Amino acid sequence: MSRPGRRPASSPDLEDSVFRAPVHDAMRTRVYVCSPDDTLARAAQLMWEKDLGCLPVCGPGRKALAMLTDRDISMAAFMQWKHLAETNVESAMSRSLCACSPDDDLGQAEELMRVNQVRRLPVVDEQGVLIGLLSLGDVARYVRQHSPRGASTVAQQRLAETLAAICEPRFHSIPPPPPAP
């Protein structure tokens, strides 16, 4: 039983406050990057060596341009039918960039992930310079560390719903093109 005027530890308001924390509290600041001119072989090697699933693609001054995932690399190799050492990052990187600010709250970042079906967001300053990376895993760890212990919480349910939305198929499968002769 809680005292009058005091919310119990598991109240939705307290759990939702976790999502009002700024992105900079949960983001990673050590971020490996590649450039559009790098080969896919170099990007894949960096992902392998550093155990990464994606790399931000940056231009001069670490200005964030796009994202490149391990799936982007494998699909580019299949669709272009070229060796990774013969193909540039630019041919496989995302065509748009969904990013957040270090001062955005985690709820805003989580909603961007959900709507855009992405697991990771580059964190950029006002000039678009990369200063960090926020993954859904980073958000989940932050929620676990800052939520009340015990049974499933509203915050955990919200994260589960976001993950489910991200994993929804974007479109029906289409057959791949035949290999080049």
PDB file of N, CA and C in Angstrom, residues 1-99:
ATOM      1  N   MET A   1       0.841  -1.183   0.000  1.00  0.00           N
ATOM      2  CA  MET A   1       0.000   0.000   0.000  1.00  0.00           C
ATOM      3  C   MET A   1       0.883   1.243   0.000  1.00  0.00           C
ATOM      4  N   SER A   2       0.482   2.202  -0.790  1.00  0.00           N
ATOM      5  CA  SER A   2       1.279   3.429  -0.850  1.00  0.00           C
ATOM      6  C   SER A   2       0.642   4.517  -0.012  1.00  0.00           C
ATOM      7  N   ARG A   3       1.457   5.459   0.379  1.00  0.00           N
ATOM      8  CA  ARG A   3       0.959   6.596   1.155  1.00  0.00           C
ATOM      9  C   ARG A   3       0.221   7.562   0.250  1.00  0.00           C
ATOM     10  N   PRO A   4      -0.764   8.300   0.775  1.00  0.00           N
ATOM     11  CA  PRO A   4      -1.456   9.294  -0.034  1.00  0.00           C
ATOM     12  C   PRO A   4      -0.472  10.321  -0.583  1.00  0.00           C
ATOM     13  N   GLY A   5      -0.668  10.693  -1.829  1.00  0.00           N
ATOM     14  CA  GLY A   5       0.180  11.697  -2.444  1.00  0.00           C
ATOM     15  C   GLY A   5       1.504  11.153  -2.950  1.00  0.00           C
ATOM     16  N   ARG A   6       1.733   9.873  -2.727  1.00  0.00           N
ATOM     17  CA  ARG A   6       2.987   9.266  -3.178  1.00  0.00           C
ATOM     18  C   ARG A   6       2.671   8.120  -4.124  1.00  0.00           C
ATOM     19  N   ARG A   7       3.311   8.127  -5.293  1.00  0.00           N
ATOM     20  CA  ARG A   7       3.044   7.084  -6.277  1.00  0.00           C
ATOM     21  C   ARG A   7       3.815   5.824  -5.913  1.00  0.00           C
ATOM     22  N   PRO A   8       3.198   4.654  -6.138  1.00  0.00           N
ATOM     23  CA  PRO A   8       3.941   3.416  -5.916  1.00  0.00           C
ATOM     24  C   PRO A   8       5.098   3.301  -6.907  1.00  0.00           C
ATOM     25  N   ALA A   9       6.106   2.522  -6.581  1.00  0.00           N
ATOM     26  CA  ALA A   9       7.307   2.393  -7.413  1.00  0.00           C
ATOM     27  C   ALA A   9       7.006   1.889  -8.813  1.00  0.00           C
ATOM     28  N   SER A  10       5.918   1.193  -9.019  1.00  0.00           N
ATOM     29  CA  SER A  10       5.636   0.634 -10.332  1.00  0.00           C
ATOM     30  C   SER A  10       4.622   1.463 -11.129  1.00  0.00           C
ATOM     31  N   SER A  11       4.398   2.698 -10.727  1.00  0.00           N
ATOM     32  CA  SER A  11       3.413   3.505 -11.436  1.00  0.00           C
ATOM     33  C   SER A  11       3.883   3.815 -12.850  1.00  0.00           C
ATOM     34  N   PRO A  12       2.942   3.875 -13.810  1.00  0.00           N
ATOM     35  CA  PRO A  12       3.316   4.195 -15.183  1.00  0.00           C
ATOM     36  C   PRO A  12       4.057   5.519 -15.315  1.00  0.00           C
ATOM     37  N   ASP A  13       3.726   6.514 -14.489  1.00  0.00           N
ATOM     38  CA  ASP A  13       4.400   7.810 -14.577  1.00  0.00           C
ATOM     39  C   ASP A  13       5.882   7.681 -14.262  1.00  0.00           C
ATOM     40  N   LEU A  14       6.218   6.898 -13.228  1.00  0.00           N
ATOM     41  CA  LEU A  14       7.612   6.712 -12.866  1.00  0.00           C
ATOM     42  C   LEU A  14       8.341   5.944 -13.958  1.00  0.00           C
ATOM     43  N   GLU A  15       7.693   4.899 -14.482  1.00  0.00           N
ATOM     44  CA  GLU A  15       8.324   4.100 -15.528  1.00  0.00           C
ATOM     45  C   GLU A  15       8.483   4.902 -16.807  1.00  0.00           C
ATOM     46  N   ASP A  16       7.505   5.728 -17.150  1.00  0.00           N
ATOM     47  CA  ASP A  16       7.622   6.559 -18.344  1.00  0.00           C
ATOM     48  C   ASP A  16       8.701   7.616 -18.185  1.00  0.00           C
ATOM     49  N   SER A  17       9.033   7.987 -16.941  1.00  0.00           N
ATOM     50  CA  SER A  17      10.073   8.991 -16.740  1.00  0.00           C
ATOM     51  C   SER A  17      11.418   8.498 -17.253  1.00  0.00           C
ATOM     52  N   VAL A  18      11.606   7.192 -17.307  1.00  0.00           N
ATOM     53  CA  VAL A  18      12.835   6.631 -17.863  1.00  0.00           C
ATOM     54  C   VAL A  18      12.986   7.101 -19.314  1.00  0.00           C
ATOM     55  N   PHE A  19      11.894   7.190 -20.036  1.00  0.00           N
ATOM     56  CA  PHE A  19      11.929   7.597 -21.443  1.00  0.00           C
ATOM     57  C   PHE A  19      12.089   9.109 -21.608  1.00  0.00           C
ATOM     58  N   ARG A  20      12.024   9.846 -20.497  1.00  0.00           N
ATOM     59  CA  ARG A  20      12.252  11.299 -20.574  1.00  0.00           C
ATOM     60  C   ARG A  20      13.729  11.647 -20.365  1.00  0.00           C
ATOM     61  N   ALA A  21      14.549  10.657 -20.087  1.00  0.00           N
ATOM     62  CA  ALA A  21      15.991  10.882 -19.929  1.00  0.00           C
ATOM     63  C   ALA A  21      16.584  11.278 -21.277  1.00  0.00           C
ATOM     64  N   PRO A  22      17.622  12.105 -21.291  1.00  0.00           N
ATOM     65  CA  PRO A  22      18.227  12.509 -22.562  1.00  0.00           C
ATOM     66  C   PRO A  22      19.015  11.369 -23.207  1.00  0.00           C
ATOM     67  N   VAL A  23      19.044  11.378 -24.521  1.00  0.00           N
ATOM     68  CA  VAL A  23      19.766  10.373 -25.290  1.00  0.00           C
ATOM     69  C   VAL A  23      21.212  10.262 -24.828  1.00  0.00           C
ATOM     70  N   HIS A  24      21.844  11.403 -24.500  1.00  0.00           N
ATOM     71  CA  HIS A  24      23.263  11.356 -24.118  1.00  0.00           C
ATOM     72  C   HIS A  24      23.516  10.504 -22.888  1.00  0.00           C
ATOM     73  N   ASP A  25      22.485  10.211 -22.089  1.00  0.00           N
ATOM     74  CA  ASP A  25      22.662   9.348 -20.926  1.00  0.00           C
ATOM     75  C   ASP A  25      22.808   7.879 -21.305  1.00  0.00           C
ATOM     76  N   ALA A  26      22.322   7.492 -22.472  1.00  0.00           N
ATOM     77  CA  ALA A  26      22.327   6.074 -22.859  1.00  0.00           C
ATOM     78  C   ALA A  26      23.174   5.773 -24.091  1.00  0.00           C
ATOM     79  N   MET A  27      23.568   6.798 -24.846  1.00  0.00           N
ATOM     80  CA  MET A  27      24.272   6.569 -26.118  1.00  0.00           C
ATOM     81  C   MET A  27      25.713   6.111 -25.909  1.00  0.00           C
ATOM     82  N   ARG A  28      26.261   5.521 -26.957  1.00  0.00           N
ATOM     83  CA  ARG A  28      27.676   5.163 -26.988  1.00  0.00           C
ATOM     84  C   ARG A  28      28.427   6.301 -27.657  1.00  0.00           C
ATOM     85  N   THR A  29      29.600   6.610 -27.152  1.00  0.00           N
ATOM     86  CA  THR A  29      30.380   7.701 -27.745  1.00  0.00           C
ATOM     87  C   THR A  29      31.565   7.193 -28.557  1.00  0.00           C
ATOM     88  N   ARG A  30      31.964   5.944 -28.344  1.00  0.00           N
ATOM     89  CA  ARG A  30      33.034   5.371 -29.162  1.00  0.00           C
ATOM     90  C   ARG A  30      32.369   4.691 -30.356  1.00  0.00           C
ATOM     91  N   VAL A  31      32.450   5.361 -31.498  1.00  0.00           N
ATOM     92  CA  VAL A  31      31.744   4.885 -32.682  1.00  0.00           C
ATOM     93  C   VAL A  31      32.729   4.767 -33.840  1.00  0.00           C
ATOM     94  N   TYR A  32      32.776   3.586 -34.426  1.00  0.00           N
ATOM     95  CA  TYR A  32      33.592   3.363 -35.619  1.00  0.00           C
ATOM     96  C   TYR A  32      32.758   3.763 -36.827  1.00  0.00           C
ATOM     97  N   VAL A  33      33.410   4.327 -37.842  1.00  0.00           N
ATOM     98  CA  VAL A  33      32.699   4.823 -39.024  1.00  0.00           C
ATOM     99  C   VAL A  33      33.406   4.376 -40.297  1.00  0.00           C
ATOM    100  N   CYS A  34      32.717   4.565 -41.404  1.00  0.00           N
ATOM    101  CA  CYS A  34      33.331   4.365 -42.715  1.00  0.00           C
ATOM    102  C   CYS A  34      32.922   5.545 -43.585  1.00  0.00           C
ATOM    103  N   SER A  35      33.542   5.634 -44.756  1.00  0.00           N
ATOM    104  CA  SER A  35      33.199   6.712 -45.688  1.00  0.00           C
ATOM    105  C   SER A  35      32.551   6.098 -46.926  1.00  0.00           C
ATOM    106  N   PRO A  36      31.838   6.905 -47.708  1.00  0.00           N
ATOM    107  CA  PRO A  36      31.202   6.379 -48.921  1.00  0.00           C
ATOM    108  C   PRO A  36      32.202   5.777 -49.905  1.00  0.00           C
ATOM    109  N   ASP A  37      33.449   6.232 -49.877  1.00  0.00           N
ATOM    110  CA  ASP A  37      34.469   5.743 -50.804  1.00  0.00           C
ATOM    111  C   ASP A  37      35.168   4.473 -50.331  1.00  0.00           C
ATOM    112  N   ASP A  38      34.981   4.084 -49.084  1.00  0.00           N
ATOM    113  CA  ASP A  38      35.566   2.833 -48.599  1.00  0.00           C
ATOM    114  C   ASP A  38      34.948   1.661 -49.349  1.00  0.00           C
ATOM    115  N   THR A  39      35.680   0.550 -49.422  1.00  0.00           N
ATOM    116  CA  THR A  39      35.114  -0.646 -50.033  1.00  0.00           C
ATOM    117  C   THR A  39      34.221  -1.355 -49.019  1.00  0.00           C
ATOM    118  N   LEU A  40      33.301  -2.153 -49.547  1.00  0.00           N
ATOM    119  CA  LEU A  40      32.466  -2.958 -48.667  1.00  0.00           C
ATOM    120  C   LEU A  40      33.314  -3.987 -47.922  1.00  0.00           C
ATOM    121  N   ALA A  41      34.435  -4.407 -48.524  1.00  0.00           N
ATOM    122  CA  ALA A  41      35.340  -5.338 -47.846  1.00  0.00           C
ATOM    123  C   ALA A  41      35.912  -4.701 -46.584  1.00  0.00           C
ATOM    124  N   ARG A  42      36.322  -3.433 -46.674  1.00  0.00           N
ATOM    125  CA  ARG A  42      36.864  -2.748 -45.504  1.00  0.00           C
ATOM    126  C   ARG A  42      35.794  -2.593 -44.426  1.00  0.00           C
ATOM    127  N   ALA A  43      34.579  -2.214 -44.841  1.00  0.00           N
ATOM    128  CA  ALA A  43      33.490  -2.050 -43.879  1.00  0.00           C
ATOM    129  C   ALA A  43      33.154  -3.378 -43.207  1.00  0.00           C
ATOM    130  N   ALA A  44      33.073  -4.443 -43.990  1.00  0.00           N
ATOM    131  CA  ALA A  44      32.767  -5.769 -43.435  1.00  0.00           C
ATOM    132  C   ALA A  44      33.864  -6.216 -42.473  1.00  0.00           C
ATOM    133  N   GLN A  45      35.109  -5.962 -42.824  1.00  0.00           N
ATOM    134  CA  GLN A  45      36.221  -6.337 -41.956  1.00  0.00           C
ATOM    135  C   GLN A  45      36.148  -5.588 -40.623  1.00  0.00           C
ATOM    136  N   LEU A  46      35.846  -4.291 -40.685  1.00  0.00           N
ATOM    137  CA  LEU A  46      35.730  -3.491 -39.469  1.00  0.00           C
ATOM    138  C   LEU A  46      34.576  -4.006 -38.605  1.00  0.00           C
ATOM    139  N   MET A  47      33.448  -4.336 -39.239  1.00  0.00           N
ATOM    140  CA  MET A  47      32.317  -4.884 -38.484  1.00  0.00           C
ATOM    141  C   MET A  47      32.702  -6.199 -37.817  1.00  0.00           C
ATOM    142  N   TRP A  48      33.440  -7.041 -38.542  1.00  0.00           N
ATOM    143  CA  TRP A  48      33.854  -8.333 -37.987  1.00  0.00           C
ATOM    144  C   TRP A  48      34.806  -8.139 -36.807  1.00  0.00           C
ATOM    145  N   GLU A  49      35.819  -7.309 -37.009  1.00  0.00           N
ATOM    146  CA  GLU A  49      36.838  -7.113 -35.978  1.00  0.00           C
ATOM    147  C   GLU A  49      36.291  -6.452 -34.717  1.00  0.00           C
ATOM    148  N   LYS A  50      35.350  -5.564 -34.873  1.00  0.00           N
ATOM    149  CA  LYS A  50      34.813  -4.817 -33.721  1.00  0.00           C
ATOM    150  C   LYS A  50      33.472  -5.354 -33.236  1.00  0.00           C
ATOM    151  N   ASP A  51      32.985  -6.450 -33.848  1.00  0.00           N
ATOM    152  CA  ASP A  51      31.717  -7.073 -33.472  1.00  0.00           C
ATOM    153  C   ASP A  51      30.560  -6.073 -33.559  1.00  0.00           C
ATOM    154  N   LEU A  52      30.417  -5.482 -34.740  1.00  0.00           N
ATOM    155  CA  LEU A  52      29.400  -4.461 -34.981  1.00  0.00           C
ATOM    156  C   LEU A  52      28.368  -4.951 -35.994  1.00  0.00           C
ATOM    157  N   GLY A  53      27.171  -4.441 -35.898  1.00  0.00           N
ATOM    158  CA  GLY A  53      26.132  -4.761 -36.874  1.00  0.00           C
ATOM    159  C   GLY A  53      25.897  -3.644 -37.861  1.00  0.00           C
ATOM    160  N   CYS A  54      26.496  -2.485 -37.593  1.00  0.00           N
ATOM    161  CA  CYS A  54      26.331  -1.355 -38.499  1.00  0.00           C
ATOM    162  C   CYS A  54      27.472  -0.374 -38.315  1.00  0.00           C
ATOM    163  N   LEU A  55      27.605   0.476 -39.315  1.00  0.00           N
ATOM    164  CA  LEU A  55      28.575   1.574 -39.252  1.00  0.00           C
ATOM    165  C   LEU A  55      27.904   2.836 -39.768  1.00  0.00           C
ATOM    166  N   PRO A  56      28.052   3.934 -39.066  1.00  0.00           N
ATOM    167  CA  PRO A  56      27.634   5.201 -39.655  1.00  0.00           C
ATOM    168  C   PRO A  56      28.576   5.522 -40.819  1.00  0.00           C
ATOM    169  N   VAL A  57      28.023   6.066 -41.881  1.00  0.00           N
ATOM    170  CA  VAL A  57      28.825   6.500 -43.025  1.00  0.00           C
ATOM    171  C   VAL A  57      28.983   8.008 -42.880  1.00  0.00           C
ATOM    172  N   CYS A  58      30.225   8.455 -42.829  1.00  0.00           N
ATOM    173  CA  CYS A  58      30.498   9.871 -42.580  1.00  0.00           C
ATOM    174  C   CYS A  58      31.329  10.479 -43.693  1.00  0.00           C
ATOM    175  N   GLY A  59      31.080  11.761 -43.934  1.00  0.00           N
ATOM    176  CA  GLY A  59      31.876  12.538 -44.857  1.00  0.00           C
ATOM    177  C   GLY A  59      32.944  13.288 -44.091  1.00  0.00           C
ATOM    178  N   PRO A  60      33.533  14.303 -44.723  1.00  0.00           N
ATOM    179  CA  PRO A  60      34.565  15.109 -44.053  1.00  0.00           C
ATOM    180  C   PRO A  60      34.059  15.674 -42.725  1.00  0.00           C
ATOM    181  N   GLY A  61      34.947  15.697 -41.734  1.00  0.00           N
ATOM    182  CA  GLY A  61      34.587  16.230 -40.421  1.00  0.00           C
ATOM    183  C   GLY A  61      33.612  15.363 -39.657  1.00  0.00           C
ATOM    184  N   ARG A  62      33.497  14.081 -39.998  1.00  0.00           N
ATOM    185  CA  ARG A  62      32.559  13.131 -39.365  1.00  0.00           C
ATOM    186  C   ARG A  62      31.109  13.555 -39.503  1.00  0.00           C
ATOM    187  N   LYS A  63      30.796  14.263 -40.577  1.00  0.00           N
ATOM    188  CA  LYS A  63      29.397  14.612 -40.834  1.00  0.00           C
ATOM    189  C   LYS A  63      28.647  13.338 -41.240  1.00  0.00           C
ATOM    190  N   ALA A  64      27.612  13.020 -40.501  1.00  0.00           N
ATOM    191  CA  ALA A  64      26.851  11.790 -40.745  1.00  0.00           C
ATOM    192  C   ALA A  64      26.068  11.896 -42.043  1.00  0.00           C
ATOM    193  N   LEU A  65      26.232  10.894 -42.903  1.00  0.00           N
ATOM    194  CA  LEU A  65      25.563  10.883 -44.203  1.00  0.00           C
ATOM    195  C   LEU A  65      24.528   9.777 -44.326  1.00  0.00           C
ATOM    196  N   ALA A  66      24.841   8.606 -43.762  1.00  0.00           N
ATOM    197  CA  ALA A  66      23.998   7.430 -43.942  1.00  0.00           C
ATOM    198  C   ALA A  66      24.392   6.380 -42.919  1.00  0.00           C
ATOM    199  N   MET A  67      23.742   5.232 -43.010  1.00  0.00           N
ATOM    200  CA  MET A  67      24.098   4.073 -42.198  1.00  0.00           C
ATOM    201  C   MET A  67      24.357   2.902 -43.130  1.00  0.00           C
ATOM    202  N   LEU A  68      25.200   1.981 -42.686  1.00  0.00           N
ATOM    203  CA  LEU A  68      25.505   0.769 -43.423  1.00  0.00           C
ATOM    204  C   LEU A  68      25.410  -0.393 -42.448  1.00  0.00           C
ATOM    205  N   THR A  69      24.566  -1.369 -42.753  1.00  0.00           N
ATOM    206  CA  THR A  69      24.414  -2.531 -41.881  1.00  0.00           C
ATOM    207  C   THR A  69      25.069  -3.744 -42.527  1.00  0.00           C
ATOM    208  N   ASP A  70      25.288  -4.771 -41.703  1.00  0.00           N
ATOM    209  CA  ASP A  70      25.824  -6.015 -42.243  1.00  0.00           C
ATOM    210  C   ASP A  70      24.873  -6.602 -43.283  1.00  0.00           C
ATOM    211  N   ARG A  71      23.589  -6.414 -43.091  1.00  0.00           N
ATOM    212  CA  ARG A  71      22.610  -6.889 -44.082  1.00  0.00           C
ATOM    213  C   ARG A  71      22.735  -6.109 -45.382  1.00  0.00           C
ATOM    214  N   ASP A  72      22.964  -4.799 -45.291  1.00  0.00           N
ATOM    215  CA  ASP A  72      23.170  -3.993 -46.506  1.00  0.00           C
ATOM    216  C   ASP A  72      24.334  -4.550 -47.323  1.00  0.00           C
ATOM    217  N   ILE A  73      25.398  -4.936 -46.638  1.00  0.00           N
ATOM    218  CA  ILE A  73      26.578  -5.459 -47.327  1.00  0.00           C
ATOM    219  C   ILE A  73      26.257  -6.776 -48.022  1.00  0.00           C
ATOM    220  N   SER A  74      25.605  -7.684 -47.301  1.00  0.00           N
ATOM    221  CA  SER A  74      25.318  -8.985 -47.908  1.00  0.00           C
ATOM    222  C   SER A  74      24.335  -8.852 -49.067  1.00  0.00           C
ATOM    223  N   MET A  75      23.347  -7.982 -48.946  1.00  0.00           N
ATOM    224  CA  MET A  75      22.387  -7.803 -50.035  1.00  0.00           C
ATOM    225  C   MET A  75      23.038  -7.122 -51.235  1.00  0.00           C
ATOM    226  N   ALA A  76      23.949  -6.184 -51.000  1.00  0.00           N
ATOM    227  CA  ALA A  76      24.649  -5.534 -52.116  1.00  0.00           C
ATOM    228  C   ALA A  76      25.510  -6.546 -52.854  1.00  0.00           C
ATOM    229  N   ALA A  77      26.193  -7.402 -52.113  1.00  0.00           N
ATOM    230  CA  ALA A  77      27.024  -8.425 -52.758  1.00  0.00           C
ATOM    231  C   ALA A  77      26.161  -9.341 -53.620  1.00  0.00           C
ATOM    232  N   PHE A  78      25.007  -9.720 -53.106  1.00  0.00           N
ATOM    233  CA  PHE A  78      24.114 -10.600 -53.851  1.00  0.00           C
ATOM    234  C   PHE A  78      23.511  -9.889 -55.064  1.00  0.00           C
ATOM    235  N   MET A  79      22.990  -8.712 -54.864  1.00  0.00           N
ATOM    236  CA  MET A  79      22.279  -8.007 -55.945  1.00  0.00           C
ATOM    237  C   MET A  79      23.237  -7.483 -57.023  1.00  0.00           C
ATOM    238  N   GLN A  80      24.421  -7.041 -56.635  1.00  0.00           N
ATOM    239  CA  GLN A  80      25.368  -6.482 -57.606  1.00  0.00           C
ATOM    240  C   GLN A  80      26.273  -7.558 -58.209  1.00  0.00           C
ATOM    241  N   TRP A  81      26.333  -8.689 -57.543  1.00  0.00           N
ATOM    242  CA  TRP A  81      27.121  -9.823 -58.027  1.00  0.00           C
ATOM    243  C   TRP A  81      28.583  -9.435 -58.244  1.00  0.00           C
ATOM    244  N   LYS A  82      29.114  -8.655 -57.280  1.00  0.00           N
ATOM    245  CA  LYS A  82      30.502  -8.207 -57.336  1.00  0.00           C
ATOM    246  C   LYS A  82      31.194  -8.585 -56.030  1.00  0.00           C
ATOM    247  N   HIS A  83      32.507  -8.679 -56.094  1.00  0.00           N
ATOM    248  CA  HIS A  83      33.309  -8.925 -54.901  1.00  0.00           C
ATOM    249  C   HIS A  83      33.256  -7.675 -54.024  1.00  0.00           C
ATOM    250  N   LEU A  84      33.278  -7.860 -52.715  1.00  0.00           N
ATOM    251  CA  LEU A  84      33.197  -6.724 -51.791  1.00  0.00           C
ATOM    252  C   LEU A  84      34.346  -5.739 -51.967  1.00  0.00           C
ATOM    253  N   ALA A  85      35.501  -6.219 -52.390  1.00  0.00           N
ATOM    254  CA  ALA A  85      36.651  -5.330 -52.592  1.00  0.00           C
ATOM    255  C   ALA A  85      36.491  -4.461 -53.838  1.00  0.00           C
ATOM    256  N   GLU A  86      35.515  -4.788 -54.678  1.00  0.00           N
ATOM    257  CA  GLU A  86      35.270  -4.035 -55.920  1.00  0.00           C
ATOM    258  C   GLU A  86      34.061  -3.116 -55.814  1.00  0.00           C
ATOM    259  N   THR A  87      33.485  -3.037 -54.639  1.00  0.00           N
ATOM    260  CA  THR A  87      32.247  -2.282 -54.462  1.00  0.00           C
ATOM    261  C   THR A  87      32.409  -1.276 -53.335  1.00  0.00           C
ATOM    262  N   ASN A  88      31.991  -0.055 -53.570  1.00  0.00           N
ATOM    263  CA  ASN A  88      32.096   0.997 -52.558  1.00  0.00           C
ATOM    264  C   ASN A  88      30.897   0.993 -51.610  1.00  0.00           C
ATOM    265  N   VAL A  89      31.121   1.511 -50.430  1.00  0.00           N
ATOM    266  CA  VAL A  89      30.075   1.657 -49.416  1.00  0.00           C
ATOM    267  C   VAL A  89      28.885   2.431 -49.988  1.00  0.00           C
ATOM    268  N   GLU A  90      29.170   3.441 -50.792  1.00  0.00           N
ATOM    269  CA  GLU A  90      28.101   4.281 -51.341  1.00  0.00           C
ATOM    270  C   GLU A  90      27.028   3.464 -52.068  1.00  0.00           C
ATOM    271  N   SER A  91      27.409   2.343 -52.667  1.00  0.00           N
ATOM    272  CA  SER A  91      26.444   1.535 -53.415  1.00  0.00           C
ATOM    273  C   SER A  91      25.496   0.751 -52.513  1.00  0.00           C
ATOM    274  N   ALA A  92      25.825   0.627 -51.245  1.00  0.00           N
ATOM    275  CA  ALA A  92      25.011  -0.190 -50.343  1.00  0.00           C
ATOM    276  C   ALA A  92      24.431   0.577 -49.162  1.00  0.00           C
ATOM    277  N   MET A  93      24.933   1.774 -48.888  1.00  0.00           N
ATOM    278  CA  MET A  93      24.497   2.519 -47.689  1.00  0.00           C
ATOM    279  C   MET A  93      23.047   2.964 -47.826  1.00  0.00           C
ATOM    280  N   SER A  94      22.457   3.300 -46.712  1.00  0.00           N
ATOM    281  CA  SER A  94      21.072   3.776 -46.714  1.00  0.00           C
ATOM    282  C   SER A  94      20.950   5.036 -47.565  1.00  0.00           C
ATOM    283  N   ARG A  95      19.797   5.239 -48.113  1.00  0.00           N
ATOM    284  CA  ARG A  95      19.566   6.419 -48.961  1.00  0.00           C
ATOM    285  C   ARG A  95      19.040   7.608 -48.162  1.00  0.00           C
ATOM    286  N   SER A  96      18.663   7.351 -46.944  1.00  0.00           N
ATOM    287  CA  SER A  96      18.221   8.441 -46.068  1.00  0.00           C
ATOM    288  C   SER A  96      18.849   8.203 -44.697  1.00  0.00           C
ATOM    289  N   LEU A  97      18.866   9.236 -43.896  1.00  0.00           N
ATOM    290  CA  LEU A  97      19.456   9.126 -42.564  1.00  0.00           C
ATOM    291  C   LEU A  97      18.429   9.548 -41.528  1.00  0.00           C
ATOM    292  N   CYS A  98      18.192   8.667 -40.609  1.00  0.00           N
ATOM    293  CA  CYS A  98      17.309   8.936 -39.480  1.00  0.00           C
ATOM    294  C   CYS A  98      18.233   9.079 -38.274  1.00  0.00           C
ATOM    295  N   ALA A  99      18.299  10.277 -37.708  1.00  0.00           N
ATOM    296  CA  ALA A  99      19.236  10.558 -36.618  1.00  0.00           C
ATOM    297  C   ALA A  99      18.523  11.279 -35.487  1.00  0.00           C
TER     298      ALA A  99
END
